[in-house]
GROMACS .gro file of C-alpha atoms in nm:
model
  170
    1UNK     CA    1   1.429  -0.671   0.654
    2UNK     CA    2   1.359  -0.704   1.027
    3UNK     CA    3   1.734  -0.699   1.090
    4UNK     CA    4   1.761  -0.368   0.904
    5UNK     CA    5   1.479  -0.228   1.117
    6UNK     CA    6   1.641  -0.345   1.441
    7UNK     CA    7   1.985  -0.219   1.338
    8UNK     CA    8   1.842   0.125   1.257
    9UNK     CA    9   1.660   0.143   1.591
   10UNK     CA   10   1.970   0.024   1.775
   11UNK     CA   11   2.180   0.301   1.619
   12UNK     CA   12   1.913   0.560   1.702
   13UNK     CA   13   1.898   0.433   2.061
   14UNK     CA   14   2.277   0.446   2.094
   15UNK     CA   15   2.282   0.800   1.953
   16UNK     CA   16   2.013   0.906   2.201
   17UNK     CA   17   2.208   0.755   2.492
   18UNK     CA   18   2.524   0.938   2.386
   19UNK     CA   19   2.367   1.276   2.312
   20UNK     CA   20   2.085   1.293   2.567
   21UNK     CA   21   2.221   1.121   2.872
   22UNK     CA   22   1.923   1.119   3.104
   23UNK     CA   23   2.097   0.909   3.363
   24UNK     CA   24   1.786   0.837   3.566
   25UNK     CA   25   1.560   0.750   3.274
   26UNK     CA   26   1.500   0.385   3.197
   27UNK     CA   27   1.502   0.452   2.820
   28UNK     CA   28   1.681   0.721   2.619
   29UNK     CA   29   1.415   0.708   2.348
   30UNK     CA   30   1.120   0.513   2.217
   31UNK     CA   31   1.353   0.321   1.985
   32UNK     CA   32   1.522   0.171   2.291
   33UNK     CA   33   1.188   0.095   2.457
   34UNK     CA   34   1.059  -0.084   2.146
   35UNK     CA   35   1.383  -0.278   2.106
   36UNK     CA   36   1.349  -0.392   2.467
   37UNK     CA   37   0.978  -0.480   2.472
   38UNK     CA   38   0.870  -0.498   2.110
   39UNK     CA   39   0.762  -0.807   1.921
   40UNK     CA   40   0.848  -0.881   1.558
   41UNK     CA   41   0.545  -0.900   1.333
   42UNK     CA   42   0.494  -0.959   0.961
   43UNK     CA   43   0.248  -0.823   0.710
   44UNK     CA   44  -0.097  -0.978   0.674
   45UNK     CA   45  -0.343  -0.872   0.402
   46UNK     CA   46  -0.612  -0.632   0.522
   47UNK     CA   47  -0.940  -0.818   0.586
   48UNK     CA   48  -1.210  -0.733   0.331
   49UNK     CA   49  -1.443  -0.586   0.594
   50UNK     CA   50  -1.187  -0.322   0.700
   51UNK     CA   51  -1.130  -0.021   0.479
   52UNK     CA   52  -0.788   0.127   0.420
   53UNK     CA   53  -0.761   0.465   0.593
   54UNK     CA   54  -0.567   0.769   0.485
   55UNK     CA   55  -0.187   0.790   0.460
   56UNK     CA   56  -0.002   0.949   0.753
   57UNK     CA   57  -0.305   0.881   0.971
   58UNK     CA   58  -0.198   0.555   1.135
   59UNK     CA   59  -0.303   0.652   1.489
   60UNK     CA   60  -0.646   0.772   1.381
   61UNK     CA   61  -0.693   0.486   1.134
   62UNK     CA   62  -0.603   0.224   1.395
   63UNK     CA   63  -0.816   0.387   1.665
   64UNK     CA   64  -1.115   0.406   1.428
   65UNK     CA   65  -1.090   0.034   1.349
   66UNK     CA   66  -1.037  -0.053   1.717
   67UNK     CA   67  -1.356   0.130   1.816
   68UNK     CA   68  -1.554  -0.080   1.566
   69UNK     CA   69  -1.364  -0.401   1.650
   70UNK     CA   70  -1.287  -0.406   2.024
   71UNK     CA   71  -1.153  -0.762   2.003
   72UNK     CA   72  -0.846  -0.629   1.817
   73UNK     CA   73  -0.531  -0.514   1.994
   74UNK     CA   74  -0.370  -0.175   1.934
   75UNK     CA   75   0.005  -0.179   1.864
   76UNK     CA   76   0.264   0.095   1.836
   77UNK     CA   77   0.623   0.069   1.731
   78UNK     CA   78   0.820   0.096   1.411
   79UNK     CA   79   0.761  -0.040   1.063
   80UNK     CA   80   0.975  -0.064   0.754
   81UNK     CA   81   0.851  -0.103   0.398
   82UNK     CA   82   1.084  -0.227   0.126
   83UNK     CA   83   1.024   0.089  -0.078
   84UNK     CA   84   1.108   0.328   0.208
   85UNK     CA   85   1.461   0.423   0.299
   86UNK     CA   86   1.408   0.428   0.676
   87UNK     CA   87   1.175   0.289   0.941
   88UNK     CA   88   0.886   0.502   1.060
   89UNK     CA   89   0.708   0.519   1.392
   90UNK     CA   90   0.373   0.357   1.324
   91UNK     CA   91   0.049   0.218   1.469
   92UNK     CA   92  -0.146  -0.091   1.364
   93UNK     CA   93  -0.367  -0.362   1.512
   94UNK     CA   94  -0.333  -0.734   1.563
   95UNK     CA   95  -0.606  -0.996   1.596
   96UNK     CA   96  -0.626  -1.291   1.835
   97UNK     CA   97  -0.445  -1.510   1.581
   98UNK     CA   98  -0.150  -1.271   1.571
   99UNK     CA   99  -0.231  -1.138   1.224
  100UNK     CA  100  -0.148  -0.775   1.152
  101UNK     CA  101  -0.432  -0.545   1.057
  102UNK     CA  102  -0.276  -0.228   0.922
  103UNK     CA  103  -0.547   0.015   0.810
  104UNK     CA  104  -0.289   0.266   0.685
  105UNK     CA  105  -0.040   0.068   0.478
  106UNK     CA  106  -0.129  -0.227   0.259
  107UNK     CA  107   0.217  -0.328   0.146
  108UNK     CA  108   0.313  -0.694   0.163
  109UNK     CA  109   0.680  -0.599   0.196
  110UNK     CA  110   0.647  -0.451   0.544
  111UNK     CA  111   0.796  -0.566   0.872
  112UNK     CA  112   0.687  -0.444   1.214
  113UNK     CA  113   0.846  -0.424   1.556
  114UNK     CA  114   0.603  -0.304   1.818
  115UNK     CA  115   0.422  -0.342   2.144
  116UNK     CA  116   0.066  -0.479   2.170
  117UNK     CA  117  -0.113  -0.262   2.427
  118UNK     CA  118  -0.388  -0.361   2.665
  119UNK     CA  119  -0.705  -0.193   2.537
  120UNK     CA  120  -0.828  -0.086   2.882
  121UNK     CA  121  -0.492   0.075   2.958
  122UNK     CA  122  -0.483   0.245   2.617
  123UNK     CA  123  -0.835   0.390   2.650
  124UNK     CA  124  -0.764   0.503   3.007
  125UNK     CA  125  -0.449   0.681   2.886
  126UNK     CA  126  -0.638   0.858   2.607
  127UNK     CA  127  -0.915   0.966   2.846
  128UNK     CA  128  -0.663   1.102   3.096
  129UNK     CA  129  -0.526   1.330   2.824
  130UNK     CA  130  -0.872   1.475   2.760
  131UNK     CA  131  -0.769   1.561   2.404
  132UNK     CA  132  -0.885   1.420   2.073
  133UNK     CA  133  -0.574   1.521   1.881
  134UNK     CA  134  -0.323   1.303   2.070
  135UNK     CA  135  -0.395   0.939   1.988
  136UNK     CA  136  -0.030   0.829   1.973
  137UNK     CA  137   0.107   0.666   2.286
  138UNK     CA  138   0.474   0.739   2.216
  139UNK     CA  139   0.465   1.064   2.020
  140UNK     CA  140   0.220   1.222   2.265
  141UNK     CA  141   0.394   1.100   2.582
  142UNK     CA  142   0.522   1.454   2.635
  143UNK     CA  143   0.176   1.511   2.786
  144UNK     CA  144   0.273   1.269   3.064
  145UNK     CA  145   0.619   1.432   3.097
  146UNK     CA  146   0.782   1.137   2.915
  147UNK     CA  147   0.680   0.896   3.190
  148UNK     CA  148   0.722   0.594   2.961
  149UNK     CA  149   1.085   0.682   2.897
  150UNK     CA  150   1.158   0.771   3.259
  151UNK     CA  151   0.989   0.472   3.423
  152UNK     CA  152   0.906   0.225   3.147
  153UNK     CA  153   0.564   0.082   3.076
  154UNK     CA  154   0.328   0.012   3.365
  155UNK     CA  155   0.261  -0.357   3.432
  156UNK     CA  156  -0.089  -0.337   3.290
  157UNK     CA  157   0.010  -0.160   2.966
  158UNK     CA  158   0.112  -0.461   2.758
  159UNK     CA  159  -0.154  -0.705   2.635
  160UNK     CA  160   0.003  -1.014   2.793
  161UNK     CA  161  -0.185  -1.287   2.604
  162UNK     CA  162  -0.112  -1.128   2.270
  163UNK     CA  163   0.249  -1.057   2.368
  164UNK     CA  164   0.313  -1.419   2.464
  165UNK     CA  165   0.139  -1.556   2.154
  166UNK     CA  166   0.328  -1.324   1.919
  167UNK     CA  167   0.660  -1.404   2.088
  168UNK     CA  168   0.597  -1.777   2.046
  169UNK     CA  169   0.534  -1.737   1.673
  170UNK     CA  170   0.892  -1.622   1.613
   0.00000   0.00000   0.00000
């Protein structure tokens, strides 16, 4: 299923490059950014001490769990469930062992491709927005004039330890 997810994102990225040629932007869309920097991840059952949040609330659900569990790492990217016809932009968490904690979906037939973000960077970004309704890094990047697409991620944005550990698990 991960190949289906990557193929879909690749086609979306190609379409964006062809139809929105921002010649000076590093990425034509978030699909391209995630394909470049994202890490493959697989479903893990939700730990018993974490409650499943509400559907279509992945950013809020993940942020809520992160606040109560600051040792977790916030991730954003794309996910594909076997019973959905296309990948969706999504947020989830990962623990220090590389296990997914998805407080929105609890479907064992889900694959993920996303970026683990440094918590300090993530919180700093949210505070700079000074808004409580824009928890998504990618979908709300219009507030920063699409800086992540124009310039790419800052050096301190990616949680390096988690990124290296997840990459080694593949």
